[in-house]
PDB file of C-alpha atoms in Angstrom:
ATOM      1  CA  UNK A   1     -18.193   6.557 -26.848  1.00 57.00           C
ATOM      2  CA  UNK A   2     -20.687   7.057 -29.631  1.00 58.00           C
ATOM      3  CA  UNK A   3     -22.970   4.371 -28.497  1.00 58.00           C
ATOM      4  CA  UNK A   4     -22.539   6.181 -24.672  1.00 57.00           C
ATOM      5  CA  UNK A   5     -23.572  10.017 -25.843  1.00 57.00           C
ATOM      6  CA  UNK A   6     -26.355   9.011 -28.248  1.00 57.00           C
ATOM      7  CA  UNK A   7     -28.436   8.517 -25.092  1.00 52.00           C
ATOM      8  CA  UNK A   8     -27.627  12.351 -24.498  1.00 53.00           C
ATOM      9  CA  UNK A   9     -29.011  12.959 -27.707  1.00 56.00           C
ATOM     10  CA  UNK A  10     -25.637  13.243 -29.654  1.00 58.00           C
ATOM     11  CA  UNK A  11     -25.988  10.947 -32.778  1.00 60.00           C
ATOM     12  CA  UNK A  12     -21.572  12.052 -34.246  1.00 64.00           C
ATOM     13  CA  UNK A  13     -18.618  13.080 -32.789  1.00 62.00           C
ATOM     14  CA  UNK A  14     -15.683  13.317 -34.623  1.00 63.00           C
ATOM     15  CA  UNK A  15     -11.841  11.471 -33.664  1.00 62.00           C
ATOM     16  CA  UNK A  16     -11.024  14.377 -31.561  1.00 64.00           C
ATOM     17  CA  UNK A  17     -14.404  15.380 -29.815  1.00 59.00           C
ATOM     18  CA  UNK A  18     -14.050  11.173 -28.681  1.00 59.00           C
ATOM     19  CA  UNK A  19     -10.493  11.877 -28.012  1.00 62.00           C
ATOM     20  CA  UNK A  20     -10.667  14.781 -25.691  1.00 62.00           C
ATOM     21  CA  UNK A  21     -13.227  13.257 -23.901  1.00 65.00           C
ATOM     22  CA  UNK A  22     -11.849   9.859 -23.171  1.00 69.00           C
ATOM     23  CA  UNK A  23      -8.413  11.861 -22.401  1.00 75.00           C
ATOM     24  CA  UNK A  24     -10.184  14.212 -19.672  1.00 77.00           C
ATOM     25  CA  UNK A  25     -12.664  11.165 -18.306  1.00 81.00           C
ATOM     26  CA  UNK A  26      -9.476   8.660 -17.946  1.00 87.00           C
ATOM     27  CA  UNK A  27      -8.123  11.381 -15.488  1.00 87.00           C
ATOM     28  CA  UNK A  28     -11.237  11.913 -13.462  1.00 90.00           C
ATOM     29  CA  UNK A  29     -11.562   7.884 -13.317  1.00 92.00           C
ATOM     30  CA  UNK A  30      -7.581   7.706 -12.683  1.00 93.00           C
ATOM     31  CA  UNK A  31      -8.243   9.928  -9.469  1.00 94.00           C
ATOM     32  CA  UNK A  32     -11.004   8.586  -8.309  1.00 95.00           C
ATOM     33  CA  UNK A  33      -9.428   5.054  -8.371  1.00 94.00           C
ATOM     34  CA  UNK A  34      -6.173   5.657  -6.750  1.00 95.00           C
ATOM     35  CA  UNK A  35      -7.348   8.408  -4.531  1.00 96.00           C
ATOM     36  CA  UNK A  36      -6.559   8.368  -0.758  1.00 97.00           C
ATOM     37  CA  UNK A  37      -9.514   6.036   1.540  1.00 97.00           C
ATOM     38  CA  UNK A  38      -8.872   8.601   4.596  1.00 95.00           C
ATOM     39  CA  UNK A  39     -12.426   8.020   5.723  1.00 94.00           C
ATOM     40  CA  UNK A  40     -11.648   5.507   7.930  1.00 88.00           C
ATOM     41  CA  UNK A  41     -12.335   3.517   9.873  1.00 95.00           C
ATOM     42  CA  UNK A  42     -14.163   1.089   7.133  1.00 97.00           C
ATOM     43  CA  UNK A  43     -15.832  -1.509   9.842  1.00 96.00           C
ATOM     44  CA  UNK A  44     -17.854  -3.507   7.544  1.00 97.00           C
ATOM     45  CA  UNK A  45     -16.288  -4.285   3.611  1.00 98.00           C
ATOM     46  CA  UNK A  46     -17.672  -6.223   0.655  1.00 97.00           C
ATOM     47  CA  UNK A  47     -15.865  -7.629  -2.323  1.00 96.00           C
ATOM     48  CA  UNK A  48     -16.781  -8.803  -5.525  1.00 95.00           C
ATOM     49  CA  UNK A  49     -15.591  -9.702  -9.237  1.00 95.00           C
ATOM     50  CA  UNK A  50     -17.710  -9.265 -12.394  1.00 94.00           C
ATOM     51  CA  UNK A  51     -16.345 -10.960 -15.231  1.00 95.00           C
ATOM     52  CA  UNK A  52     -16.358  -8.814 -19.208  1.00 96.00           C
ATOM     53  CA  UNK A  53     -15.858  -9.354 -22.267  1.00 96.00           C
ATOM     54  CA  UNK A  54     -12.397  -7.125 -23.608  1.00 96.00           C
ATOM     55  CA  UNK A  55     -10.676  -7.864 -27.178  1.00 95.00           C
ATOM     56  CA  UNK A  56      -6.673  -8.566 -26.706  1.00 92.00           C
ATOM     57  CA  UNK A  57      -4.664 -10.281 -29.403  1.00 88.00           C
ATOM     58  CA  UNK A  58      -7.085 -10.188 -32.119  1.00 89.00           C
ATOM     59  CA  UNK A  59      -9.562 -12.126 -30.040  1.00 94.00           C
ATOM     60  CA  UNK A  60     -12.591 -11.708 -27.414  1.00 95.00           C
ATOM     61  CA  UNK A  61     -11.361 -12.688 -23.907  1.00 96.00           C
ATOM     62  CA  UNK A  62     -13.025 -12.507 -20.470  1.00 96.00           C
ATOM     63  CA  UNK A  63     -11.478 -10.896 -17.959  1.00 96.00           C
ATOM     64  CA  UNK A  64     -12.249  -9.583 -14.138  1.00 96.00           C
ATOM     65  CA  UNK A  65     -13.393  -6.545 -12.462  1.00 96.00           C
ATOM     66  CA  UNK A  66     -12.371  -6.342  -8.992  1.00 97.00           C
ATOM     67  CA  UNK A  67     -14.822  -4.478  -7.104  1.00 96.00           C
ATOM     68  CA  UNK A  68     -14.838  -3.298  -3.001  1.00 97.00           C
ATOM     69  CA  UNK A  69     -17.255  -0.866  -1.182  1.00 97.00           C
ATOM     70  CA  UNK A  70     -17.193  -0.222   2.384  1.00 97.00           C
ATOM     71  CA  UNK A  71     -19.115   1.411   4.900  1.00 97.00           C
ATOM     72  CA  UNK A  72     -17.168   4.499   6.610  1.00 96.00           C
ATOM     73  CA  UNK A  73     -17.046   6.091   9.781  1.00 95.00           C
ATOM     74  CA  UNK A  74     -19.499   8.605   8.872  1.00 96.00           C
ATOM     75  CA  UNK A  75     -22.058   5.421   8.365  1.00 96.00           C
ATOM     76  CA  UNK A  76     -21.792   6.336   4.642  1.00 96.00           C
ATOM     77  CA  UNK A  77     -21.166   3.481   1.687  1.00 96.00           C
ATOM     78  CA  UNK A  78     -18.001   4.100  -0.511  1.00 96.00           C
ATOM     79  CA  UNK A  79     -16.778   2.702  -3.547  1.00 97.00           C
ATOM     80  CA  UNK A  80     -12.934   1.471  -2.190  1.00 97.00           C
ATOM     81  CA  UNK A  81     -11.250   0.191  -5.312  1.00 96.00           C
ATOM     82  CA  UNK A  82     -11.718  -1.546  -8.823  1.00 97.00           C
ATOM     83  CA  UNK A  83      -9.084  -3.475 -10.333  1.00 96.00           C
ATOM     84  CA  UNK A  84      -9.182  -5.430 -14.091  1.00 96.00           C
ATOM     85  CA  UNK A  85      -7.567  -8.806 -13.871  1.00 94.00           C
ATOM     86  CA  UNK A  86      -6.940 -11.215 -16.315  1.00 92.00           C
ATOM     87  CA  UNK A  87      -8.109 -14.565 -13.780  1.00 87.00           C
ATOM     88  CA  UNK A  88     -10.180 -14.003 -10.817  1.00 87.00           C
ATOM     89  CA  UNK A  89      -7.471 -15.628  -8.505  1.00 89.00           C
ATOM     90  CA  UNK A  90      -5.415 -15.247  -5.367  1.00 89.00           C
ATOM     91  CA  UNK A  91      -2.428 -13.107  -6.875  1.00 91.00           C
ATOM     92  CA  UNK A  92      -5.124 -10.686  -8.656  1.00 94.00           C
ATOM     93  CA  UNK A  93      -7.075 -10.354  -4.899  1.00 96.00           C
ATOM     94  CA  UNK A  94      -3.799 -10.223  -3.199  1.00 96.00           C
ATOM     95  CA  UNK A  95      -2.683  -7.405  -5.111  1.00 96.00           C
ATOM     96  CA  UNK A  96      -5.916  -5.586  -4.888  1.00 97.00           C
ATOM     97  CA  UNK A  97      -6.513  -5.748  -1.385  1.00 97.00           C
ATOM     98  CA  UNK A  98      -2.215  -4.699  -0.685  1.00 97.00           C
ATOM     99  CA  UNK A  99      -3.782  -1.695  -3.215  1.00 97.00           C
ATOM    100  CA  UNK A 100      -6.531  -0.857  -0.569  1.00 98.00           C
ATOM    101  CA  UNK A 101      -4.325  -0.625   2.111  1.00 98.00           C
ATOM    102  CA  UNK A 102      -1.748   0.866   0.506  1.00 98.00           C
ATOM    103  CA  UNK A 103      -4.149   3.937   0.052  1.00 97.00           C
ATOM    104  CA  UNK A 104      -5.336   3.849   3.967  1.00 97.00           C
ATOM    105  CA  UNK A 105      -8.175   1.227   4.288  1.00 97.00           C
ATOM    106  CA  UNK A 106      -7.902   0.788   8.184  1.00 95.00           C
ATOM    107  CA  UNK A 107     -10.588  -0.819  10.989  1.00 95.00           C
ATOM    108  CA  UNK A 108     -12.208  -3.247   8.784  1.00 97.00           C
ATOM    109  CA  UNK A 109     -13.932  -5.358  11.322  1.00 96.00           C
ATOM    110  CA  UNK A 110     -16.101  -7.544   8.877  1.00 97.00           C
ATOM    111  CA  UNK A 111     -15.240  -8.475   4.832  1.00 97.00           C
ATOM    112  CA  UNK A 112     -18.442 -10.065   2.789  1.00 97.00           C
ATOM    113  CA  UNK A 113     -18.049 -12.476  -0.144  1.00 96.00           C
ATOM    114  CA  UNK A 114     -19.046 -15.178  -1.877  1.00 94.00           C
ATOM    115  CA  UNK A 115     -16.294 -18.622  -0.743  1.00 94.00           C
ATOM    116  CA  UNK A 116     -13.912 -17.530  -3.273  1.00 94.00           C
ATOM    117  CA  UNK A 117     -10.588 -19.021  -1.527  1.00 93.00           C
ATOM    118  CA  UNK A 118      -8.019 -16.596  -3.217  1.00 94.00           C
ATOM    119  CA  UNK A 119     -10.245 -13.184  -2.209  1.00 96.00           C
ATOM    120  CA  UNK A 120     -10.946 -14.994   1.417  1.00 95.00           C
ATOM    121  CA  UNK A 121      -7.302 -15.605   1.692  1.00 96.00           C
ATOM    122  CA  UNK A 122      -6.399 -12.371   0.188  1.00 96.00           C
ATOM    123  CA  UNK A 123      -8.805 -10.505   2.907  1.00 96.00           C
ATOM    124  CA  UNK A 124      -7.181 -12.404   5.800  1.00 95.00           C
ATOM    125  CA  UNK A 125      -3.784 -11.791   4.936  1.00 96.00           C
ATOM    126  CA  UNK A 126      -4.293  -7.988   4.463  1.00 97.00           C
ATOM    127  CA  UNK A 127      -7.028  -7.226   6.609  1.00 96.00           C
ATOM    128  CA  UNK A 128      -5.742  -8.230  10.063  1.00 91.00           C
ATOM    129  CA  UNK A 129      -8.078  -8.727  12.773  1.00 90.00           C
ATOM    130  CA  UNK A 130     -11.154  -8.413  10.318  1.00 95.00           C
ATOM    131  CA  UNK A 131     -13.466 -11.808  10.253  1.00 96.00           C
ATOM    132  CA  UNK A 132     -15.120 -13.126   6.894  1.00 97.00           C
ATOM    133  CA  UNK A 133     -18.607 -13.090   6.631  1.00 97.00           C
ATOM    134  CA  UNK A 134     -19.775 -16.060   3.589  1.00 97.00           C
ATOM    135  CA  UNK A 135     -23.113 -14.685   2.120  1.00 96.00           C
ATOM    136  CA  UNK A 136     -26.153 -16.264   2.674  1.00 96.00           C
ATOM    137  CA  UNK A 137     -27.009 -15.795  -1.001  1.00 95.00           C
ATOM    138  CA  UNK A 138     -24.393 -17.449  -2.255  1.00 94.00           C
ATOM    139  CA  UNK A 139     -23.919 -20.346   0.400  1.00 96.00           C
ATOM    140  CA  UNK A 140     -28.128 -21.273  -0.167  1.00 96.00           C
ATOM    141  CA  UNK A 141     -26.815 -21.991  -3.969  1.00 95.00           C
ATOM    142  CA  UNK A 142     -24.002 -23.955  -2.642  1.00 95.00           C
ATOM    143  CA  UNK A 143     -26.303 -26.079   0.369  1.00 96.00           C
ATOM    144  CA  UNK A 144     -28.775 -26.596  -2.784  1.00 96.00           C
ATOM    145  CA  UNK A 145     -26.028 -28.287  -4.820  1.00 94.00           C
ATOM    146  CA  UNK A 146     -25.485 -30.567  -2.057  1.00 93.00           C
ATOM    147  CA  UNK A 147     -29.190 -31.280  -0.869  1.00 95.00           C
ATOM    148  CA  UNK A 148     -31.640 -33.890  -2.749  1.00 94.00           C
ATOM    149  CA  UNK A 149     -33.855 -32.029  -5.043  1.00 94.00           C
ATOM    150  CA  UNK A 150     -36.825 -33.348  -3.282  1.00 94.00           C
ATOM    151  CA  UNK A 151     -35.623 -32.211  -0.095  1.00 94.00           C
ATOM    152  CA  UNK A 152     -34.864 -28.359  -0.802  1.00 95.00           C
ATOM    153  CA  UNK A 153     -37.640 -26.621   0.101  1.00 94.00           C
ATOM    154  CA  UNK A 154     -38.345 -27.903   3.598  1.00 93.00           C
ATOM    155  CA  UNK A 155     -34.370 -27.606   3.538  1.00 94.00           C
ATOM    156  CA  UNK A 156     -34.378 -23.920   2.398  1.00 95.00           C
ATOM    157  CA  UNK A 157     -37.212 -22.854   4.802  1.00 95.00           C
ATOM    158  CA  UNK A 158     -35.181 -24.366   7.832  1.00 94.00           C
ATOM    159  CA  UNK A 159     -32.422 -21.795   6.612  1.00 95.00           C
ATOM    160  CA  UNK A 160     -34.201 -19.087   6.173  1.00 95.00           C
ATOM    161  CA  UNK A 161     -35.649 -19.851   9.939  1.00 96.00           C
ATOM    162  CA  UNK A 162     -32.185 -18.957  11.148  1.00 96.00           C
ATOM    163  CA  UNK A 163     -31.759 -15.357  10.124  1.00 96.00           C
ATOM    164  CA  UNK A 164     -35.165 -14.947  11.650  1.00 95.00           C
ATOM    165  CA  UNK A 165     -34.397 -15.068  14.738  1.00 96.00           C
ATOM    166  CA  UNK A 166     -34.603 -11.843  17.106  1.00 95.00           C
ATOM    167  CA  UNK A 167     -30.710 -12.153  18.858  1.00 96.00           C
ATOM    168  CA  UNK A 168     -27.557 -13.726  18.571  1.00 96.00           C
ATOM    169  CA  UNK A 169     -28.730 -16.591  21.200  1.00 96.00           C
ATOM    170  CA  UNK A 170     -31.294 -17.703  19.198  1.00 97.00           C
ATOM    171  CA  UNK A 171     -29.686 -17.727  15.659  1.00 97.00           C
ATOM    172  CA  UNK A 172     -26.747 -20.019  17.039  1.00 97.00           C
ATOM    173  CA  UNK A 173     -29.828 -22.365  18.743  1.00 97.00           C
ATOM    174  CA  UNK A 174     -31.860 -22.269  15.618  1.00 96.00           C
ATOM    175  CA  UNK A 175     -28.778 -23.523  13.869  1.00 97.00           C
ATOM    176  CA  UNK A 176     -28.421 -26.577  16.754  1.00 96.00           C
ATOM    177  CA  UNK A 177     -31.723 -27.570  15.956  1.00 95.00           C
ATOM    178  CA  UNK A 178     -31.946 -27.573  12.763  1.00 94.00           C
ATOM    179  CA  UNK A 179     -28.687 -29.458  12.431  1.00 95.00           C
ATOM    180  CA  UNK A 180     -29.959 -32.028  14.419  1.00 93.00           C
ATOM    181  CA  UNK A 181     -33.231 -32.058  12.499  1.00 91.00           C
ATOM    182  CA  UNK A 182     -31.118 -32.748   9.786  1.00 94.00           C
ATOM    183  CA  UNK A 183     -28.818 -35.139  10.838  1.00 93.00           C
ATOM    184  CA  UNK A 184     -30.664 -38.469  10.653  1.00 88.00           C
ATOM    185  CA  UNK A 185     -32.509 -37.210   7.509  1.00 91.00           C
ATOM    186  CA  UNK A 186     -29.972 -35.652   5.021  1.00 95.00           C
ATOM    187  CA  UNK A 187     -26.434 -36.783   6.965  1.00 94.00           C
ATOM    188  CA  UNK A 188     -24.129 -34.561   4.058  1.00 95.00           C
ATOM    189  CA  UNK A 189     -26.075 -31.861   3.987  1.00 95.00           C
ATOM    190  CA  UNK A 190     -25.755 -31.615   7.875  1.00 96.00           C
ATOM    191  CA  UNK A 191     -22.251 -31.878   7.543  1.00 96.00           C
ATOM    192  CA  UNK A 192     -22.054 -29.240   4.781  1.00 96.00           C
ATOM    193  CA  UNK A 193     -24.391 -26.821   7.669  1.00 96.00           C
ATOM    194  CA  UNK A 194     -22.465 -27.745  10.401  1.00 96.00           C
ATOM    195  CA  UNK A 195     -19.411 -27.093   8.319  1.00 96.00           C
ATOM    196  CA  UNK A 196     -20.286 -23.911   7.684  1.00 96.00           C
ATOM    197  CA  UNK A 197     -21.057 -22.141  10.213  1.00 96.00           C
ATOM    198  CA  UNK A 198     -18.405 -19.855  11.545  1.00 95.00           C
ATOM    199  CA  UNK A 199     -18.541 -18.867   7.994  1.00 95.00           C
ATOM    200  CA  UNK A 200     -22.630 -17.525   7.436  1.00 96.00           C
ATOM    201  CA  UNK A 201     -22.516 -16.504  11.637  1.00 97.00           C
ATOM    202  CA  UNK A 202     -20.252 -14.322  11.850  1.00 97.00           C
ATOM    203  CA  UNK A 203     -22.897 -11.529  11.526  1.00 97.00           C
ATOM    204  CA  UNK A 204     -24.519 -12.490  15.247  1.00 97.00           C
ATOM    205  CA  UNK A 205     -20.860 -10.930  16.678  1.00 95.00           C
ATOM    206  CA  UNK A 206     -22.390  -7.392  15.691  1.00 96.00           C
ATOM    207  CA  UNK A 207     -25.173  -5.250  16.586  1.00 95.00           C
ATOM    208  CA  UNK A 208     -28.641  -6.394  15.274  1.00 95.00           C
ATOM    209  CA  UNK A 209     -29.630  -3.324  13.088  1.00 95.00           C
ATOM    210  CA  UNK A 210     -26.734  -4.004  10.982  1.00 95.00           C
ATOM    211  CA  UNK A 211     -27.422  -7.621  10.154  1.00 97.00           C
ATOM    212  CA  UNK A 212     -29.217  -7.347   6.822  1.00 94.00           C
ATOM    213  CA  UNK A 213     -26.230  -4.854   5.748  1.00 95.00           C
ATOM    214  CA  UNK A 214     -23.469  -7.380   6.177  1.00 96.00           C
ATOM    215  CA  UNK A 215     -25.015 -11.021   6.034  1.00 96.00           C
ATOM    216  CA  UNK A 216     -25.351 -11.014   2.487  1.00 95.00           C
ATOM    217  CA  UNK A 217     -23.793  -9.402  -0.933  1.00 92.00           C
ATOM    218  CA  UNK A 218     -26.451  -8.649  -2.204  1.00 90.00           C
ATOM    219  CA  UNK A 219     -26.259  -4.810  -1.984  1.00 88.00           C
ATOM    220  CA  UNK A 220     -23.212  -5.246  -3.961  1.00 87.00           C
ATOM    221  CA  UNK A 221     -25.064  -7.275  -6.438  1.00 87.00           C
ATOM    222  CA  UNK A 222     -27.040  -4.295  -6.770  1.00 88.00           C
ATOM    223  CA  UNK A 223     -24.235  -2.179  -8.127  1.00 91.00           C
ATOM    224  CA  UNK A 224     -23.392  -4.835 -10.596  1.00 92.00           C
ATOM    225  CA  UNK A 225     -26.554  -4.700 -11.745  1.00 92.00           C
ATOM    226  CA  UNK A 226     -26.030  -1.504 -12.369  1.00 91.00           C
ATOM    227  CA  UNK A 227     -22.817  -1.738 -14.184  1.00 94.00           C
ATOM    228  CA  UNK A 228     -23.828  -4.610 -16.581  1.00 93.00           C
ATOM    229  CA  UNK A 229     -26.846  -2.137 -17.429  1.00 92.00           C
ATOM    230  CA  UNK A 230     -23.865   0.235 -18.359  1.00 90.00           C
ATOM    231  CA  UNK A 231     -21.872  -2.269 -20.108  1.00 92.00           C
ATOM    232  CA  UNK A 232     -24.585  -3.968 -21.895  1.00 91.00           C
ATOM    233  CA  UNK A 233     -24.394  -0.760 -24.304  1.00 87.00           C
ATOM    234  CA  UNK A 234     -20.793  -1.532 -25.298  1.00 89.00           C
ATOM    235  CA  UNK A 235     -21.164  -5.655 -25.239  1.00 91.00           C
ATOM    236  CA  UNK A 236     -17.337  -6.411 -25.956  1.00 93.00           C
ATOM    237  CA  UNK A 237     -14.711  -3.684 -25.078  1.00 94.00           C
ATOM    238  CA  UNK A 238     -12.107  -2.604 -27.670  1.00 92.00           C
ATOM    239  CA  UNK A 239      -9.422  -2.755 -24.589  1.00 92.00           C
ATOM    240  CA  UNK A 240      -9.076  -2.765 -21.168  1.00 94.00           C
ATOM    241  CA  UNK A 241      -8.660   0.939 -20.646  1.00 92.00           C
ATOM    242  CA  UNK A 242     -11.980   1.230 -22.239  1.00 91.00           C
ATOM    243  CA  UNK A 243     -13.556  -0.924 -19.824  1.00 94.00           C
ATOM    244  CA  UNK A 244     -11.882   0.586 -16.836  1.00 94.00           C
ATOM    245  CA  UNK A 245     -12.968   4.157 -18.217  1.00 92.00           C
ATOM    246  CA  UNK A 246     -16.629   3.250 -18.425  1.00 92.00           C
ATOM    247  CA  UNK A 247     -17.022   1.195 -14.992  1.00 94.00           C
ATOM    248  CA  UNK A 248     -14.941   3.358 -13.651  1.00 94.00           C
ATOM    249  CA  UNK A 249     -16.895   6.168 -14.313  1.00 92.00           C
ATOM    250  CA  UNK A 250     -20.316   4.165 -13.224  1.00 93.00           C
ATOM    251  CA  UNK A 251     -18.655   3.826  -9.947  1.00 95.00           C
ATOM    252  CA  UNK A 252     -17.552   7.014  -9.413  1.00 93.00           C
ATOM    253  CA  UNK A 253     -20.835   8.038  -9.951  1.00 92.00           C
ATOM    254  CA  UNK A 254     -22.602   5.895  -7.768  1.00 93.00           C
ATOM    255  CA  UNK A 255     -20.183   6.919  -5.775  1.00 95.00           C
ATOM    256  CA  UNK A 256     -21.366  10.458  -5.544  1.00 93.00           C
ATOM    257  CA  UNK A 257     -24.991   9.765  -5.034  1.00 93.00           C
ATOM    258  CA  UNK A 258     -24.382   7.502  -1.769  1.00 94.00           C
ATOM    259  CA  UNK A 259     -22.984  10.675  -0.183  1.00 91.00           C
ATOM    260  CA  UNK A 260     -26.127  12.539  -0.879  1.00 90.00           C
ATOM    261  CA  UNK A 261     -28.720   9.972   0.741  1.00 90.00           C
ATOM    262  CA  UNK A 262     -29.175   8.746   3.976  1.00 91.00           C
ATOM    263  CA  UNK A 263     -26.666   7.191   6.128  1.00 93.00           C
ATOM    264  CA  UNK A 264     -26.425   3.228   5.384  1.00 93.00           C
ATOM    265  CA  UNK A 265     -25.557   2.795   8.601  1.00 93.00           C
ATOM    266  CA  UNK A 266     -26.502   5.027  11.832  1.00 93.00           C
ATOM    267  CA  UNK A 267     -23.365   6.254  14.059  1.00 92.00           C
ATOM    268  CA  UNK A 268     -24.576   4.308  16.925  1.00 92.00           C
ATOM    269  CA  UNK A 269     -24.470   1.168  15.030  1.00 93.00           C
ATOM    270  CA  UNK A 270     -20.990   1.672  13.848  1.00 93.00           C
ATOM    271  CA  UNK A 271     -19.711   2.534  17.199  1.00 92.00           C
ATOM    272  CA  UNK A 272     -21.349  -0.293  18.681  1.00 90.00           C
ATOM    273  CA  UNK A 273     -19.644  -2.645  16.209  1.00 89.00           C
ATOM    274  CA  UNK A 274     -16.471  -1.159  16.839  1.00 85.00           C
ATOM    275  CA  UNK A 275     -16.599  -2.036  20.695  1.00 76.00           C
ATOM    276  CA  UNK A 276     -17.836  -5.225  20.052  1.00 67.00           C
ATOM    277  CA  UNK A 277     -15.184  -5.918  17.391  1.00 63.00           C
ATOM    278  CA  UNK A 278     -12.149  -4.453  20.147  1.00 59.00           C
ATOM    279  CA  UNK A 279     -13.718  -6.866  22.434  1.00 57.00           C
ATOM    280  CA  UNK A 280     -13.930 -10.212  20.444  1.00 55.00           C
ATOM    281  CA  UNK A 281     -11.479 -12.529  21.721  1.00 42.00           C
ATOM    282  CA  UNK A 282      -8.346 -14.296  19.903  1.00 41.00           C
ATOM    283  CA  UNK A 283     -10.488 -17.253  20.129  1.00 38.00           C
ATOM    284  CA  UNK A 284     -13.307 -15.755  18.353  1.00 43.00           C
ATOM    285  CA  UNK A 285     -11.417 -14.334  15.548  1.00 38.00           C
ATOM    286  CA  UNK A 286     -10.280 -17.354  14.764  1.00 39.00           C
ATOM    287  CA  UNK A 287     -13.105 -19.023  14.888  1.00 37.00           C
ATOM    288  CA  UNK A 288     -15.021 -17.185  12.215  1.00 36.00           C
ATOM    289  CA  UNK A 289     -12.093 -17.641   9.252  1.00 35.00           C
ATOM    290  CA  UNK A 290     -11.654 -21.619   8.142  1.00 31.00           C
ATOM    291  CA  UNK A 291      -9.373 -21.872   5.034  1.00 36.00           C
ATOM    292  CA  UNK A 292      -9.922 -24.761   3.595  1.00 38.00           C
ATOM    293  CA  UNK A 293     -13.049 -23.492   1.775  1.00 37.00           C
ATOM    294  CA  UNK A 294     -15.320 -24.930  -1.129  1.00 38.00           C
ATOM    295  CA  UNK A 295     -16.444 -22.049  -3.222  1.00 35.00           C
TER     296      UNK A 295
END
């Protein structure tokens, strides 16, 4: 706390100045976490974990920040939950996402992550009706892994050609070709593509303008950008109420100053997804989930 207000210009506090104030912040974070998401409907959702550094047991372990925003029917971005796990796995998501419903998250049309399987799993089971959109961030690192060194940046720009396309059309017939450019050249990496994508297309199933919103995590990687900034001042955490105080807090922030700017998404937009989510068929919502997933 000392190491927090001595960028305020406050160099001491004594036991119960630190006291007071962690007592009356916990509460503020405390209500802000748990309070009700009647906002609704959330159409698009993103999900992410950043792992700290907390000491338990007389030692320094790592454990996992849970983190959701969502967009809500005002077109605004919200901060939906934050959860500290021990492991970043399906029971933590599972249990986190039950928490977001539990407190009204409704409508969610579109959730996008990285290919964790227990937070895609935990989405699906929870969320039903909403399809998973893999980020193109994340997936490029996970195509590079599997592509010749040599071969990446010819590989890479072929990608990239996809989400420039001007419609839905052309991104799924930018994808055929470049699949079967790649097939005779770089066979697994083709198969890895073609594997994929129900996964990094199920973006072209909503309007246009909302494309660069919901393709990608990287807004979200924005906020934890933020937070490490935060944490970076504190390095390990004496506990895990600590930590939760201090994110918590970031968030909440944030928070606040996303309902003072401009919409993140315009009304039309939303509505427009909204129809064309009601509209997808069975077939289609299917089609943009596959379990068995390689993160």
């Amino acid at each position: 706390m000392e190491k927090l207000v001595e960028q305020l210009g406050i160099t001491r506090l004594s036991k119960s100045q630190v006291s007071e104030m962690a007592k009356d912040l916990d509460g503020q974070v405390e209500a802000f976490r748990t309070r009700p998401l009647d906002a609704g409907p959330y159409t698009f959702v993103a999900a992410d974990a950043l792992v700290l550094k907390v000491r338990e047991g007389g030692r320094t372990v790592n454990v996992h920040a849970l983190l959701a925003t969502g967009v809500n029917a005002d077109g605004y971005r919200e901060i939906l939950g934050l959860q500290v796990t021990s492991a970043e796995d399906g029971a933590g998501w599972l249990g986190f996402f039950r928490d977001l419903v539990a407190r009204g998250l409704s409508g969610v049309a579109l959730v996008t992550s990285d290919a964790h399987r227990g937070l895609v799993e935990a989405s699906g089971a929870t969320l039903p009706g909403a399809s998973w959109q893999r980020c193109r961030t994340h997936y490029a690192a996970n195509l590079m892994a599997a592509t010749p060194k040599n071969a990446w940046g010819w590989t890479k720009a072929l990608l990239h050609s996809v989400y420039d396309q001007p419609d839905a059309d052309a991104v799924h017939a930018q994808f055929d070709r470049i699949l079967d450019a790649l097939t005779e050249k770089l066979p697994q990496v083709a198969a890895h593509l073609d594997a994929a994508r129900a996964d990094i297309l199920a973006f072209t199933a909503f309007p246009k303008a909302a494309w660069r919103q919901i393709w990608s995590n990287n807004p979200q990687e924005r906020l934890n950008r933020e937070i490490r900034r935060r944490t970076d001042v504190v390095g390990i955490f004496p506990d895990r109420t600590s930590l939760v105080r201090l994110v918590g807090a970031v968030l909440a922030e944030q928070h606040d100053e996303w309902t003072e700017q401009r919409r993140y998404l315009g009304l039309e937009i939303l509505a427009k997804s909204r129809l064309q989510d009601i509209t997808c068929s069975p077939t289609d919502a299917e089609e943009v989930t596959i379990p068995a997933i390689t993160a």
